[in-house]
Tab-separated table of C-alpha atoms in Angstrom:
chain	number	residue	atom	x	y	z
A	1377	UNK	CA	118.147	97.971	101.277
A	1378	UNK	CA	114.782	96.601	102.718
A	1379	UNK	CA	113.860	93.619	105.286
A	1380	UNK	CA	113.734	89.933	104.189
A	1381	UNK	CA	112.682	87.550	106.857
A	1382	UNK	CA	114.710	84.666	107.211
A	1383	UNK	CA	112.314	82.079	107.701
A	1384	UNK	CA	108.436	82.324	106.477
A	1385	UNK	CA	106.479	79.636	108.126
A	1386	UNK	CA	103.177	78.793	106.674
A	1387	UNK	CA	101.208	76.120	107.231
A	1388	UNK	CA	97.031	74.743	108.636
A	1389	UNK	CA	96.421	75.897	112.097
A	1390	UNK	CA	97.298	73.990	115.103
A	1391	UNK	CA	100.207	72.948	113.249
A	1392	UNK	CA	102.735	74.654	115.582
A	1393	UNK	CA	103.810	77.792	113.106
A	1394	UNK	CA	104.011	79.842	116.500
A	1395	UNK	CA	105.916	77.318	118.646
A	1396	UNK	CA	108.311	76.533	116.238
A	1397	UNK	CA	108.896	80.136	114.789
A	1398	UNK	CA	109.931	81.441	118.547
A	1399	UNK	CA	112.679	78.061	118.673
A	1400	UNK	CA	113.988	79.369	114.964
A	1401	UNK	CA	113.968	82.658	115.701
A	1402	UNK	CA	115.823	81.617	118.985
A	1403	UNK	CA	118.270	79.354	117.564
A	1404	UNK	CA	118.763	81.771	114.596
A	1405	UNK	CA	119.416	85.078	117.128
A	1406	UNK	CA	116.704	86.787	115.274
A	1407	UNK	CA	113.315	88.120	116.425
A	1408	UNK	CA	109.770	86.216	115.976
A	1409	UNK	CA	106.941	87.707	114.392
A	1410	UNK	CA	103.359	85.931	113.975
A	1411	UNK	CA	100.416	88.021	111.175
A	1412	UNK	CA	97.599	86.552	113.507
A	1413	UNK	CA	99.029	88.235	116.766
A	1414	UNK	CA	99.691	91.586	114.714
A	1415	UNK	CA	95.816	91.394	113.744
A	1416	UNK	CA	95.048	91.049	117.191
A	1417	UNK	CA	97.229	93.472	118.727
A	1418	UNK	CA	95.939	95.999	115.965
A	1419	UNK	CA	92.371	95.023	116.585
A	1420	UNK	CA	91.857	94.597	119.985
A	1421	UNK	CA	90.111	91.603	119.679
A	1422	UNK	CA	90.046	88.039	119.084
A	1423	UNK	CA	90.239	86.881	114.863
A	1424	UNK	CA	87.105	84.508	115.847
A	1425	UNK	CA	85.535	87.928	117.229
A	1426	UNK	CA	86.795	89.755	113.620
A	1427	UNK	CA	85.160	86.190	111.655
A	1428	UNK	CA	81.976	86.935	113.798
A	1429	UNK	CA	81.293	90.380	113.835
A	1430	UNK	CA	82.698	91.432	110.308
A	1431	UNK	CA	83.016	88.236	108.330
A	1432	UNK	CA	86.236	86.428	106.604
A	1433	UNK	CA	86.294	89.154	103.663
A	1434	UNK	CA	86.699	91.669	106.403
A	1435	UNK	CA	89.448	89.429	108.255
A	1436	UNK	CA	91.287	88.214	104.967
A	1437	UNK	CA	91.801	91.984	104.111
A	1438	UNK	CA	92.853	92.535	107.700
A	1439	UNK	CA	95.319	89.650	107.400
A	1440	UNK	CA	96.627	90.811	103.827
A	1441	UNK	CA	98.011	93.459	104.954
A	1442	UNK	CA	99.576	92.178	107.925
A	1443	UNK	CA	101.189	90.143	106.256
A	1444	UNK	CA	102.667	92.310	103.494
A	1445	UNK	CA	103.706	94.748	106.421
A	1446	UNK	CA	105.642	91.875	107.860
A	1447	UNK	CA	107.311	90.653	105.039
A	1448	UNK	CA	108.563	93.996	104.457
A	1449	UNK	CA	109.512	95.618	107.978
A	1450	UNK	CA	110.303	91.776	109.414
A	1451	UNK	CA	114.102	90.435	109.434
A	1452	UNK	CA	113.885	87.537	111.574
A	1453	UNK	CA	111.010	84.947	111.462
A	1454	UNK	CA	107.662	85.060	110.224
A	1455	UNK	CA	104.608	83.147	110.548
A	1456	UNK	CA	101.457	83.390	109.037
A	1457	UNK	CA	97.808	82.644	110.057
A	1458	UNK	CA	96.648	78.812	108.130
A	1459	UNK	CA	94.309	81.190	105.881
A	1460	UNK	CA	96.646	83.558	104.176
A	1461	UNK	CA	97.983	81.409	101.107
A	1462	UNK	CA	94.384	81.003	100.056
A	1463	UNK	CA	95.161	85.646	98.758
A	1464	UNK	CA	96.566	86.070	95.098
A	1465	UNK	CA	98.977	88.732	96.578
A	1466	UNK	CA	100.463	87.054	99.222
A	1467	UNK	CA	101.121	83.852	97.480
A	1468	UNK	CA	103.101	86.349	94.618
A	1469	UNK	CA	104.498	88.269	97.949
A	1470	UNK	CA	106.169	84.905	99.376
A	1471	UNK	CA	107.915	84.001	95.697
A	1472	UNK	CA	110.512	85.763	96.897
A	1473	UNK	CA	110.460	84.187	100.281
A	1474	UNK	CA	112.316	81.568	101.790
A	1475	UNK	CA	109.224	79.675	103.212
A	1476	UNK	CA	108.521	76.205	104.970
A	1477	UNK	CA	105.426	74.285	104.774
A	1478	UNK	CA	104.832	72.692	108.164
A	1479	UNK	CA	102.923	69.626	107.301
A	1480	UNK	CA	100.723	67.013	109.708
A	1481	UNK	CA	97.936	64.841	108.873
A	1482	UNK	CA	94.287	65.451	110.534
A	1483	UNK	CA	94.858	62.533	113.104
A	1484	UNK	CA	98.168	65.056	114.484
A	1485	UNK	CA	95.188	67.870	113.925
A	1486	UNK	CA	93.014	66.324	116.494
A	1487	UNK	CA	95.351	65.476	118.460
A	1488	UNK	CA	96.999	68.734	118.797
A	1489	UNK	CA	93.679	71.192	118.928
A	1490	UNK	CA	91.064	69.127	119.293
A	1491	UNK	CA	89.616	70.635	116.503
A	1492	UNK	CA	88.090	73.216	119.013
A	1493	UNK	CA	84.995	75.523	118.104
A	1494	UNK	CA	87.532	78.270	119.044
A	1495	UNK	CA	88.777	78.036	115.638
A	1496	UNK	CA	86.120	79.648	113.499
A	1497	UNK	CA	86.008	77.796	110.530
A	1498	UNK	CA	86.003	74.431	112.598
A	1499	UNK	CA	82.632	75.399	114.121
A	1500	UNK	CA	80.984	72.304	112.880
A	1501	UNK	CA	82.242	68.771	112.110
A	1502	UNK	CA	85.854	69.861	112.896
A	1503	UNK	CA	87.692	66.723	111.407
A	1504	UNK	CA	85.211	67.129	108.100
A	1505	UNK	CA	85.947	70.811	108.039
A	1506	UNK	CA	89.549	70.600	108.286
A	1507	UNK	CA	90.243	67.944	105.878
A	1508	UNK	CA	88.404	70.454	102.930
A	1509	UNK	CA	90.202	73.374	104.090
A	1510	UNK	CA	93.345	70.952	103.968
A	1511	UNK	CA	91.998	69.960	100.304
A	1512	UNK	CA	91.793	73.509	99.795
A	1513	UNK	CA	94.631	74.727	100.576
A	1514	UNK	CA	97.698	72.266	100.822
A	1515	UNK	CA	98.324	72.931	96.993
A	1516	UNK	CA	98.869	76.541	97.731
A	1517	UNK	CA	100.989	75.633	101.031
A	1518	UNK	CA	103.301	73.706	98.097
A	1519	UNK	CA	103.126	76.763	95.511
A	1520	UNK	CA	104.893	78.960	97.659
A	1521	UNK	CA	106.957	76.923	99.593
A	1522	UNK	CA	110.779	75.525	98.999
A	1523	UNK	CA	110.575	73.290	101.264
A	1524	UNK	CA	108.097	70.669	103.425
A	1525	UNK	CA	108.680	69.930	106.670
A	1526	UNK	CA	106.205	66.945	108.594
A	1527	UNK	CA	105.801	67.911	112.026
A	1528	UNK	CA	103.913	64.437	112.489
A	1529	UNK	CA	105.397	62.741	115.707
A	1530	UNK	CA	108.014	65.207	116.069
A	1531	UNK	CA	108.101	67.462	119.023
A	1532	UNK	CA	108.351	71.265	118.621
A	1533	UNK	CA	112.721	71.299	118.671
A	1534	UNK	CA	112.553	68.221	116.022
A	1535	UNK	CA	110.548	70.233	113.826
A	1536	UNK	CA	112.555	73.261	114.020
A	1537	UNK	CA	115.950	71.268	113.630
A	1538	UNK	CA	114.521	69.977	110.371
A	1539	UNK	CA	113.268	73.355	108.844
A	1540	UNK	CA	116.837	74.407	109.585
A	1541	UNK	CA	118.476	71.260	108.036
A	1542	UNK	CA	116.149	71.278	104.936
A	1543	UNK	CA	117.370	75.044	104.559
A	1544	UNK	CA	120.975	74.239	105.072
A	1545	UNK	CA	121.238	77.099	107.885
């Protein structure tokens, strides 16, 4: 019998996949388990030193197979780096996952990161740069996801009461 996580969150960066994945996990008894700290653990390095010194080919491949390790070794909950719904495999990979799309609009963005140039694809015009990767990519945060969840306004424990309402859990 293989691993199913119990939660997959997904959702942009800054959006508070990490912070509210460790209160799930917590609440749920399970263990937490983030694809961009697996990259960096494996690496040894930063993913903005990965972006700069290999490129986002070399980082996506790096991050598809983090993630399809942790979706099959991984029974508590999972989140995954803003970037990885934008791969073919992992969007077919998380059909068969229960997964929440944590939502917030760029105002929350700003407010949250401040759209810092340590995010690498926010190097220039952050608030111009997120809202196309948000136009990018929020139709593929809705493909794979059964559920939405608006962090807007909400702290951290809000947000993770909600995921677990919305799931009935």
């Amino acid at each position: 019998m293989s691993v199913v996580p119990v939660i997959v969150l997904v959702g942009p960066m800054g959006v508070g996949k990490s912070t509210v994945g460790g209160l799930l996990a917590e609440r749920l008894g399970v263990v937490y388990r983030d694809t961009d700290e697996d990259i960096v653990a494996g690496e040894g390095r930063a993913i903005a030193e990965i972006f700069v010194d290999e490129g986002e080919a070399a980082f996506r491949e790096l991050e598809r197979r983090s993630v399809r390790r942790a979706l099959a070794e991984h029974g508590g909950v999972v989140a995954l780096g803003g970037g990885a719904v934008l791969d073919g495999e992992t969007r077919a990979l998380l059909s068969e996952h229960r997964v929440v799309y944590l939502s917030m609009d760029v105002e929350e963005a700003v407010r949250r990161t401040g759209l810092n140039a340590a995010r690498p694809l926010l190097a220039v015009d952050p608030r111009r740069q997120w809202r196309e990767l948000m136009e990018a990519r929020r139709h593929l945060y809705e493909e794979v996801a059964v559920a939405v969840v608006a962090t807007d306004g909400r702290t951290p424990e809000e947000v993770a009461q909600a995921v677990l309402d919305v799931l009935e859990l």
